PDB file of C-alpha atoms in Angstrom:
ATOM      1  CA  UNK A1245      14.300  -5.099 -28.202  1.00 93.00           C
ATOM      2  CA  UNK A1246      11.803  -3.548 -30.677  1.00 96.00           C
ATOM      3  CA  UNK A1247       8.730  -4.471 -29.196  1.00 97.00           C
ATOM      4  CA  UNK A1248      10.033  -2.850 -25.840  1.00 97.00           C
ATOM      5  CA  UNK A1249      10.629  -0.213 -27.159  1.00 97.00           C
ATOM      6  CA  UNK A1250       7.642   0.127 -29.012  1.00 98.00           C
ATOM      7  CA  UNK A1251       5.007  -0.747 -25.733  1.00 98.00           C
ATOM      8  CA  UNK A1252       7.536   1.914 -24.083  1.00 98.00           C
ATOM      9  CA  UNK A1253       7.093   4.490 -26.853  1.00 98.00           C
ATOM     10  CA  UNK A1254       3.287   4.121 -27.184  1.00 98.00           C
ATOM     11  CA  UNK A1255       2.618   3.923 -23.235  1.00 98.00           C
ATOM     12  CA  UNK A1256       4.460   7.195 -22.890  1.00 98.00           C
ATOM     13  CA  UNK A1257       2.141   8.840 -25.342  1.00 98.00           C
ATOM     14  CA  UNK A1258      -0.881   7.454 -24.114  1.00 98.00           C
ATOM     15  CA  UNK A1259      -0.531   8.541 -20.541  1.00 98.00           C
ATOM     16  CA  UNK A1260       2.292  10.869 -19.934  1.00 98.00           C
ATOM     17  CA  UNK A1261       3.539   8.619 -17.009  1.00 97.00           C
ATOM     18  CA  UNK A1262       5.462   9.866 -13.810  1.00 96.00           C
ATOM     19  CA  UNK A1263       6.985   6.419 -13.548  1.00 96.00           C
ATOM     20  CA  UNK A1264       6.662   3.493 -16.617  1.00 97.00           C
ATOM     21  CA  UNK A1265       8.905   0.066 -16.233  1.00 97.00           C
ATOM     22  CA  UNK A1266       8.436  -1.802 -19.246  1.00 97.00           C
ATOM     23  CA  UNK A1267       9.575  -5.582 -17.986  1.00 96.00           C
ATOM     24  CA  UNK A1268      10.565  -8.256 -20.973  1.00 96.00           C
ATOM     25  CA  UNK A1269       9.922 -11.798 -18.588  1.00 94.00           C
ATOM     26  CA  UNK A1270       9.872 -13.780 -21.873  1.00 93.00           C
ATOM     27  CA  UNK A1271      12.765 -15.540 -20.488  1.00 90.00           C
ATOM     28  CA  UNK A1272      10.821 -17.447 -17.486  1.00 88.00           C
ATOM     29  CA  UNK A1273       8.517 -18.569 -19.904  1.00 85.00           C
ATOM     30  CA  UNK A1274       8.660 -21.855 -22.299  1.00 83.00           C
ATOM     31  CA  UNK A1275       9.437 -19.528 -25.494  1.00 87.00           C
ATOM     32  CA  UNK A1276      13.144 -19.141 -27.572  1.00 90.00           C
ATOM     33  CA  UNK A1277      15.638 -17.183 -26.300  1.00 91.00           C
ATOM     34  CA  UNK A1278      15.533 -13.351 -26.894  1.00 91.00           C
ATOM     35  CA  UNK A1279      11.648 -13.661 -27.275  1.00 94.00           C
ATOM     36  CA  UNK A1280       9.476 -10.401 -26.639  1.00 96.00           C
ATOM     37  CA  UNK A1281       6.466 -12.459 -25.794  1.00 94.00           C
ATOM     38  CA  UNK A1282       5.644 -11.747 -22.293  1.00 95.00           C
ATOM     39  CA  UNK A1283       5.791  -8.634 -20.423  1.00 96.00           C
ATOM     40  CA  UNK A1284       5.246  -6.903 -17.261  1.00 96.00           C
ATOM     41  CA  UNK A1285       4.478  -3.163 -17.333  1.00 97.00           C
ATOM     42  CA  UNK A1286       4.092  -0.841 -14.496  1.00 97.00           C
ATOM     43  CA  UNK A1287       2.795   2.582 -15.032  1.00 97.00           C
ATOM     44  CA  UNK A1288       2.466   5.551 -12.424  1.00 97.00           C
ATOM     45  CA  UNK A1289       0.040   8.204 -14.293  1.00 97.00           C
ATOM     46  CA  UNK A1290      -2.177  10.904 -13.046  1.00 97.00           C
ATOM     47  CA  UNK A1291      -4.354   9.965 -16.319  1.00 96.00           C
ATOM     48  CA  UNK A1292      -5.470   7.147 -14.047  1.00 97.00           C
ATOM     49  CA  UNK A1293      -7.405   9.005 -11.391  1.00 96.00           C
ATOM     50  CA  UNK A1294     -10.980   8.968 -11.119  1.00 93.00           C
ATOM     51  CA  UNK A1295     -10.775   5.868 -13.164  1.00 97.00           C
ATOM     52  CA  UNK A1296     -11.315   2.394 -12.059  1.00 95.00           C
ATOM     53  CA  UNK A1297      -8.862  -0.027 -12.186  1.00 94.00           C
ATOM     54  CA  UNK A1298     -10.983  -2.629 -14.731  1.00 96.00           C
ATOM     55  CA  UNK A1299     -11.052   0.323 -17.340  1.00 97.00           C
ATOM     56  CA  UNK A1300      -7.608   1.303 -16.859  1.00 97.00           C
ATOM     57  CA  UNK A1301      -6.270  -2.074 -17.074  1.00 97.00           C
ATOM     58  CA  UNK A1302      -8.705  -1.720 -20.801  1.00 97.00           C
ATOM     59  CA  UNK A1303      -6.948   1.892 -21.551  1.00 98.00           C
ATOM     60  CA  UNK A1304      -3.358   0.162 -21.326  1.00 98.00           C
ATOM     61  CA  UNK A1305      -4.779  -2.765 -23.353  1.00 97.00           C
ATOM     62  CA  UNK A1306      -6.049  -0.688 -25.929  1.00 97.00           C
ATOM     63  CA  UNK A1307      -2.610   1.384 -26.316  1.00 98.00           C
ATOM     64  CA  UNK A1308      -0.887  -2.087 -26.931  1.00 98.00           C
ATOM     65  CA  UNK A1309      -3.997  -3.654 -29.031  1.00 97.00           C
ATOM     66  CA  UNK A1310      -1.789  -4.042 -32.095  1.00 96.00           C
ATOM     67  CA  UNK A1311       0.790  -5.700 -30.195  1.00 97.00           C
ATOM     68  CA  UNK A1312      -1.333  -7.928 -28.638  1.00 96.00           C
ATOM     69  CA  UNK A1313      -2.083  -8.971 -31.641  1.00 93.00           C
ATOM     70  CA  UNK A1314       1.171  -9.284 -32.703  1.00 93.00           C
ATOM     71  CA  UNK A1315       4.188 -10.385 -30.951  1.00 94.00           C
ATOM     72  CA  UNK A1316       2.817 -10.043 -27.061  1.00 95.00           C
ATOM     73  CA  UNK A1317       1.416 -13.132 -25.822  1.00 91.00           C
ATOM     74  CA  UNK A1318       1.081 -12.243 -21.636  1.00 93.00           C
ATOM     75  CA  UNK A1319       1.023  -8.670 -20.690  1.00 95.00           C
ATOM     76  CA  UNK A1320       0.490  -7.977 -16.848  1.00 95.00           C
ATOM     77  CA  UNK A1321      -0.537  -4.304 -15.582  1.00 96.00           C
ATOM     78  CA  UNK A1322       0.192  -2.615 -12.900  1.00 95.00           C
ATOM     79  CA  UNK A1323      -1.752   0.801 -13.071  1.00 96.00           C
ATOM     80  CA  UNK A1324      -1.736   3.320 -10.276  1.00 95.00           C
ATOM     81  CA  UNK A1325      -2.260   7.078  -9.651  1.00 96.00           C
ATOM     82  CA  UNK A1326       0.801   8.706  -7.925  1.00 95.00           C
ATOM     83  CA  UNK A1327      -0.630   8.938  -4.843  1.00 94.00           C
ATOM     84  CA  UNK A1328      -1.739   4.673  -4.986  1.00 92.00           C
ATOM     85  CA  UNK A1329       2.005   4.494  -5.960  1.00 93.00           C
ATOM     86  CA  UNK A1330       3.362   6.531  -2.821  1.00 91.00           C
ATOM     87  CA  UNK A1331       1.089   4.297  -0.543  1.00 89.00           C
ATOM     88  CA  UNK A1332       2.377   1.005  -1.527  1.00 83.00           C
ATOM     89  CA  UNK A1333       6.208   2.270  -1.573  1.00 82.00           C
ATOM     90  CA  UNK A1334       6.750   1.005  -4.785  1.00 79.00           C
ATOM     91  CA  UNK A1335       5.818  -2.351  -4.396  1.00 83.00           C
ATOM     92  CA  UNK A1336       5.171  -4.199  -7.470  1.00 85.00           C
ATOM     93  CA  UNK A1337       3.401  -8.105  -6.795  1.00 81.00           C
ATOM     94  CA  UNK A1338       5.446 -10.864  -8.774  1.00 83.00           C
ATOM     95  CA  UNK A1339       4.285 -12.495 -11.632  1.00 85.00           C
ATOM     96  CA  UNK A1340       3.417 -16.295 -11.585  1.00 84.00           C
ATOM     97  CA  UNK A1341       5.659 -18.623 -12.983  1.00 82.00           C
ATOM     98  CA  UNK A1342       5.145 -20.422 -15.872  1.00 79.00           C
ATOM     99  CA  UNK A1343       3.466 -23.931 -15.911  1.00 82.00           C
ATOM    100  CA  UNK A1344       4.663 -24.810 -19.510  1.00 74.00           C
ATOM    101  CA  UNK A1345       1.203 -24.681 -21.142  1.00 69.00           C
ATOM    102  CA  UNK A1346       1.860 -22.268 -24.173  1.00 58.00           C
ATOM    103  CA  UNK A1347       4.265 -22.074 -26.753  1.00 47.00           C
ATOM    104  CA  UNK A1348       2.538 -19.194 -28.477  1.00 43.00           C
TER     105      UNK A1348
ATOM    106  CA  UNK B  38     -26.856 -22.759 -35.515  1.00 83.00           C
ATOM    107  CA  UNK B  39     -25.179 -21.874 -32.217  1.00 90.00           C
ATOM    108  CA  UNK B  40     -22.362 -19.363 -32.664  1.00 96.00           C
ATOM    109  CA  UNK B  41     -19.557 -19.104 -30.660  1.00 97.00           C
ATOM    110  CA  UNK B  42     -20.740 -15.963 -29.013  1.00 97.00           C
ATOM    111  CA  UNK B  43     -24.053 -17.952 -28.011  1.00 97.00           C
ATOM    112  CA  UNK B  44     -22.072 -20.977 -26.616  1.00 97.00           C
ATOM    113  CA  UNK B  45     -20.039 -18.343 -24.048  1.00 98.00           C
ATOM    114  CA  UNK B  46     -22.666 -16.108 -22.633  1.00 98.00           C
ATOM    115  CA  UNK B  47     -24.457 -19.410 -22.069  1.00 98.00           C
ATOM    116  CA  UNK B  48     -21.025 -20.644 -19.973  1.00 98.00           C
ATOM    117  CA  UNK B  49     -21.151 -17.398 -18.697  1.00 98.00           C
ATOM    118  CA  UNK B  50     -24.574 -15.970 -17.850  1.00 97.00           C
ATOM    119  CA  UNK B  51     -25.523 -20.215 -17.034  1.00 97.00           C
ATOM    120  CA  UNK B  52     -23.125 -20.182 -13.593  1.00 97.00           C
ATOM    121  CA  UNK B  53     -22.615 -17.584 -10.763  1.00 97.00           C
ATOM    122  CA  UNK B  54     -18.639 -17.587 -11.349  1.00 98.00           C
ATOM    123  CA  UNK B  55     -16.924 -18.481 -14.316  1.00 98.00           C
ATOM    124  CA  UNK B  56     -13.532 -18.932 -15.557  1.00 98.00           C
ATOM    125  CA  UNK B  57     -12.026 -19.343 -18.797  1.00 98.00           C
ATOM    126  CA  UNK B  58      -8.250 -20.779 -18.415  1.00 98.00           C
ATOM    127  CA  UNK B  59      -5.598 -22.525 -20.222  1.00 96.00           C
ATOM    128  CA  UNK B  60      -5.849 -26.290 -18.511  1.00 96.00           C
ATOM    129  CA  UNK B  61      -8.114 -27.670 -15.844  1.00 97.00           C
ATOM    130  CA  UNK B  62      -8.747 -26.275 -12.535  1.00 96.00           C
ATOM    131  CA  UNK B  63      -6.721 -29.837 -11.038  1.00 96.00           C
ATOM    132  CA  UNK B  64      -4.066 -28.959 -13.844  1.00 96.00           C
ATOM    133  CA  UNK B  65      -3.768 -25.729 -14.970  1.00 96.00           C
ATOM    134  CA  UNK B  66      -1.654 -24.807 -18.098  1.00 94.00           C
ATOM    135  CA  UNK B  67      -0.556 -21.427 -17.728  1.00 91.00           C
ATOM    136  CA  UNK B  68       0.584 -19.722 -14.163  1.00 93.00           C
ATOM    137  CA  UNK B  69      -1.728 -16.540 -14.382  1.00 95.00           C
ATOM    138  CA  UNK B  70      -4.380 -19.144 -14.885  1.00 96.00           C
ATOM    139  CA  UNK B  71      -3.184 -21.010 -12.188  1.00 96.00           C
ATOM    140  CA  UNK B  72      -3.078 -17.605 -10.109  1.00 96.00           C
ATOM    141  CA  UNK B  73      -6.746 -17.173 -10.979  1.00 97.00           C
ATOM    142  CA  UNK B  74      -7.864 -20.953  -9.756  1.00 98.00           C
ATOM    143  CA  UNK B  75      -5.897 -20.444  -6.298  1.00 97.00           C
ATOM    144  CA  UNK B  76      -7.567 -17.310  -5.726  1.00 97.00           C
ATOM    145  CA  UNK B  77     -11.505 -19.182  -6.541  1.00 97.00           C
ATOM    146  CA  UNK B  78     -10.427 -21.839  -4.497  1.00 97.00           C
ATOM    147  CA  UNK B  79      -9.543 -19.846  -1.620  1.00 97.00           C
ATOM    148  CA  UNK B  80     -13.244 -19.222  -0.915  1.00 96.00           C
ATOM    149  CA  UNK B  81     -14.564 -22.422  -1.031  1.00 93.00           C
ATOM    150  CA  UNK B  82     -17.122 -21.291  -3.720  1.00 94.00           C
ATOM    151  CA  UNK B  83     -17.980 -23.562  -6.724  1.00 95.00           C
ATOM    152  CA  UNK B  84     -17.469 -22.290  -9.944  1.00 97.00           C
ATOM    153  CA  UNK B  85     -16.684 -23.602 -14.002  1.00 98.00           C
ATOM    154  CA  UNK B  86     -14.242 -23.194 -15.877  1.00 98.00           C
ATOM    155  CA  UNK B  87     -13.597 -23.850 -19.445  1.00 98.00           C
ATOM    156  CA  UNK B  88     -10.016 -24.988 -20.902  1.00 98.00           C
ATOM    157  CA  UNK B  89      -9.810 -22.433 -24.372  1.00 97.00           C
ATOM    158  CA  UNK B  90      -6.516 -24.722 -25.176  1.00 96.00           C
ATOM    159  CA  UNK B  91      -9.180 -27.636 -26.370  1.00 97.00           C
ATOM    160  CA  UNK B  92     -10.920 -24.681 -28.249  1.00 97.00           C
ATOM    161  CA  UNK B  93      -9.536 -22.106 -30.679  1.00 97.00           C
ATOM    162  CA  UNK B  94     -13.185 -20.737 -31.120  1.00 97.00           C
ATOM    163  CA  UNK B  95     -13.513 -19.694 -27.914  1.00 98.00           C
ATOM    164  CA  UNK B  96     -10.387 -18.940 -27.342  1.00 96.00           C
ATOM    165  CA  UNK B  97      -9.948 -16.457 -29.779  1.00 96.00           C
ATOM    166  CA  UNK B  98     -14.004 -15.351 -29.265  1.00 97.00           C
ATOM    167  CA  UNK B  99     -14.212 -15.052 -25.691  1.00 97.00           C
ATOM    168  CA  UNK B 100     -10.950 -11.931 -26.046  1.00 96.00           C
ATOM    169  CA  UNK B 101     -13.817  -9.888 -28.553  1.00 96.00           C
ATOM    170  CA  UNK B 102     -16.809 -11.473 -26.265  1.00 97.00           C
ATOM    171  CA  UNK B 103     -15.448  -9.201 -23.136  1.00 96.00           C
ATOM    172  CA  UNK B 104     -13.095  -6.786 -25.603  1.00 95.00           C
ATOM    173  CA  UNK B 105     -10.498  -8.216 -23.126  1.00 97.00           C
ATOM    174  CA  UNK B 106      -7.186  -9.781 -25.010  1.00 95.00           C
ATOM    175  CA  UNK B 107      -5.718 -12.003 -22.752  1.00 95.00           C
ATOM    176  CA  UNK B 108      -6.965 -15.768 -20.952  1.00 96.00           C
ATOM    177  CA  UNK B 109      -7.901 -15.871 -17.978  1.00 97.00           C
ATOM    178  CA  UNK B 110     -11.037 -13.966 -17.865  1.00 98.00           C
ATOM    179  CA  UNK B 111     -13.372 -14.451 -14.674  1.00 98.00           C
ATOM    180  CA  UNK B 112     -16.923 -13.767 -14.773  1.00 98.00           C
ATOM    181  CA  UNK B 113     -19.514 -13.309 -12.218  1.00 98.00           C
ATOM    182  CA  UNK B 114     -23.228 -13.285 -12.595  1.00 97.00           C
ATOM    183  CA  UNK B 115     -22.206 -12.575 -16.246  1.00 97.00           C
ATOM    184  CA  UNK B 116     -20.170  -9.723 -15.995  1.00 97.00           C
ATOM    185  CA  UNK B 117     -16.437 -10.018 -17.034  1.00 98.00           C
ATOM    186  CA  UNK B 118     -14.424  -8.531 -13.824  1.00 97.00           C
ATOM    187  CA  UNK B 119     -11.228  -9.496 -15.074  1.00 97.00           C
ATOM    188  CA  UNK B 120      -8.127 -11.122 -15.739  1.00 96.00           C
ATOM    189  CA  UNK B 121      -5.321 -12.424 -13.364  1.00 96.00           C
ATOM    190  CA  UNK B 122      -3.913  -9.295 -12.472  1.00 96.00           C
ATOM    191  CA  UNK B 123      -7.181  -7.584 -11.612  1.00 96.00           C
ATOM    192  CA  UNK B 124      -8.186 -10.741  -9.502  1.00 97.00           C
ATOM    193  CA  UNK B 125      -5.142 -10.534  -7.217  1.00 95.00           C
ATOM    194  CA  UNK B 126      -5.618  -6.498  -6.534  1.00 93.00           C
ATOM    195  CA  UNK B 127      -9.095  -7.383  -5.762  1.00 96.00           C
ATOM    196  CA  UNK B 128      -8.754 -10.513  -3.535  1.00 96.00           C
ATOM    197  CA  UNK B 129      -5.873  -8.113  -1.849  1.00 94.00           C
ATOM    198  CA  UNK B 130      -8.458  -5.354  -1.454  1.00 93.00           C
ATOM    199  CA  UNK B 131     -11.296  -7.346  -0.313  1.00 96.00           C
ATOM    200  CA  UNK B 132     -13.603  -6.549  -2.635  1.00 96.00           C
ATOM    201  CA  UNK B 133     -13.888 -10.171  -4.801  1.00 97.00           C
ATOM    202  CA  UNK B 134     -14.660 -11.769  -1.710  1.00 97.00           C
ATOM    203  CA  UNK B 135     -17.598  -9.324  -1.671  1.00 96.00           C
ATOM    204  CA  UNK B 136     -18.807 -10.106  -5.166  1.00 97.00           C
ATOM    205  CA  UNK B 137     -18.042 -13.644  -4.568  1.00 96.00           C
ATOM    206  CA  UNK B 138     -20.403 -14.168  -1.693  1.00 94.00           C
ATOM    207  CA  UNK B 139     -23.104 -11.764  -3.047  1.00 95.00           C
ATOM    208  CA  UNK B 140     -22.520 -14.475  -6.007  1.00 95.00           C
ATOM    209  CA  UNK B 141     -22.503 -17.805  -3.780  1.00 90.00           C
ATOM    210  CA  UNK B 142     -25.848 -16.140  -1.992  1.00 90.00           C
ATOM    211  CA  UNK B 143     -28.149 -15.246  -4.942  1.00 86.00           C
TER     212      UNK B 143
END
């Protein structure tokens, strides 16, 4: 959808990812159908090293600030340098489920 | 008069470890709030929280209070370490437990 595509467009600007998975999981929550409310995104960037993981977690929230805003209602981050990425073999932890409480 | 900003670095700077969530700690609203309760219950620490669904003023204040733009935010002896995500990599890591007890000792 366009707000994908948007988060995708502005991440890869931002930080020049090695790996970026932009995840729409609007679906497990309590919103309509084809919502782009909630979303997962998983970046792999050497712009991350040296920098720790509170203020990256602020960089990727400031590259989305006017969608956050907007449209995006849960955004979870999962910010790594390469080498961070390499360690945990690609392992990315789930997000919880939904408990019903928003319709925002 | 109290502004909104007053009322939640009172809440936050007034207890060790604070959370602001959607819902109640017995009933929380929201799974990445629930995530965060789980993980402060898992070390038997007490802490407040404060439900920002029975209060668009903090709600929307507490995201410009910690330039943060999401709920939960988790606070400890005042500072804002984070949301749900950072919580989890830093129970997995070790390192909340650390701040937690330094916390649950002062």
């Amino acid at each position: 959808g366009p707000v994908a595509a948007s988060i995708t467009a502005k991440l890869e600007a931002a930080f020049k990812p090695d790996v970026l998975d932009v995840v729409n999981e609007s679906a497990s929550h309590n919103v309509p159908r084809g919502s782009e409310s909630h979303f997962k995104v998983v970046l792999v960037a050497h712009a991350f090293a040296s920098v720790p993981l509170l203020e990256r977690h602020r960089l990727v929230n400031e590259a989305l600030a006017d969608e956050l805003k907007g449209p995006v209602h849960a955004l979870s981050i999962v910010a790594k340098t390469p080498a961070q990425w390499a360690k945990a073999s690609g392992a990315v932890p789930p997000s919880p489920p939904c408990l019903g409480g928003s319709k925002a | 008069m109290e502004t909104t900003e007053d009322r939640i670095k009172a809440m936050v700077e007034g207890n060790k470890i604070f959370l602001f969530m959607k819902g109640s700690k017995l009933f929380p609203q929201c799974g990445f709030s629930n995530t965060a309760v789980q993980i402060l219950n898992s070390y038997n620490v007490e802490y407040e929280t404060f439900d920002v669904l029975a209060d668009n003023a903090v709600r929307d204040g507490v995201k410009t209070y910690s330039n943060w733009p999401t709920i939960p935010q988790c606070y400890i002896e005042g500072e804002f370490v984070g949301g749900c995500d950072l919580l989890i990599e830093m129970y997995q890591s070790g390192e909340l437990s650390e701040m937690v007890e330094k916390a649950a000792a002062s």
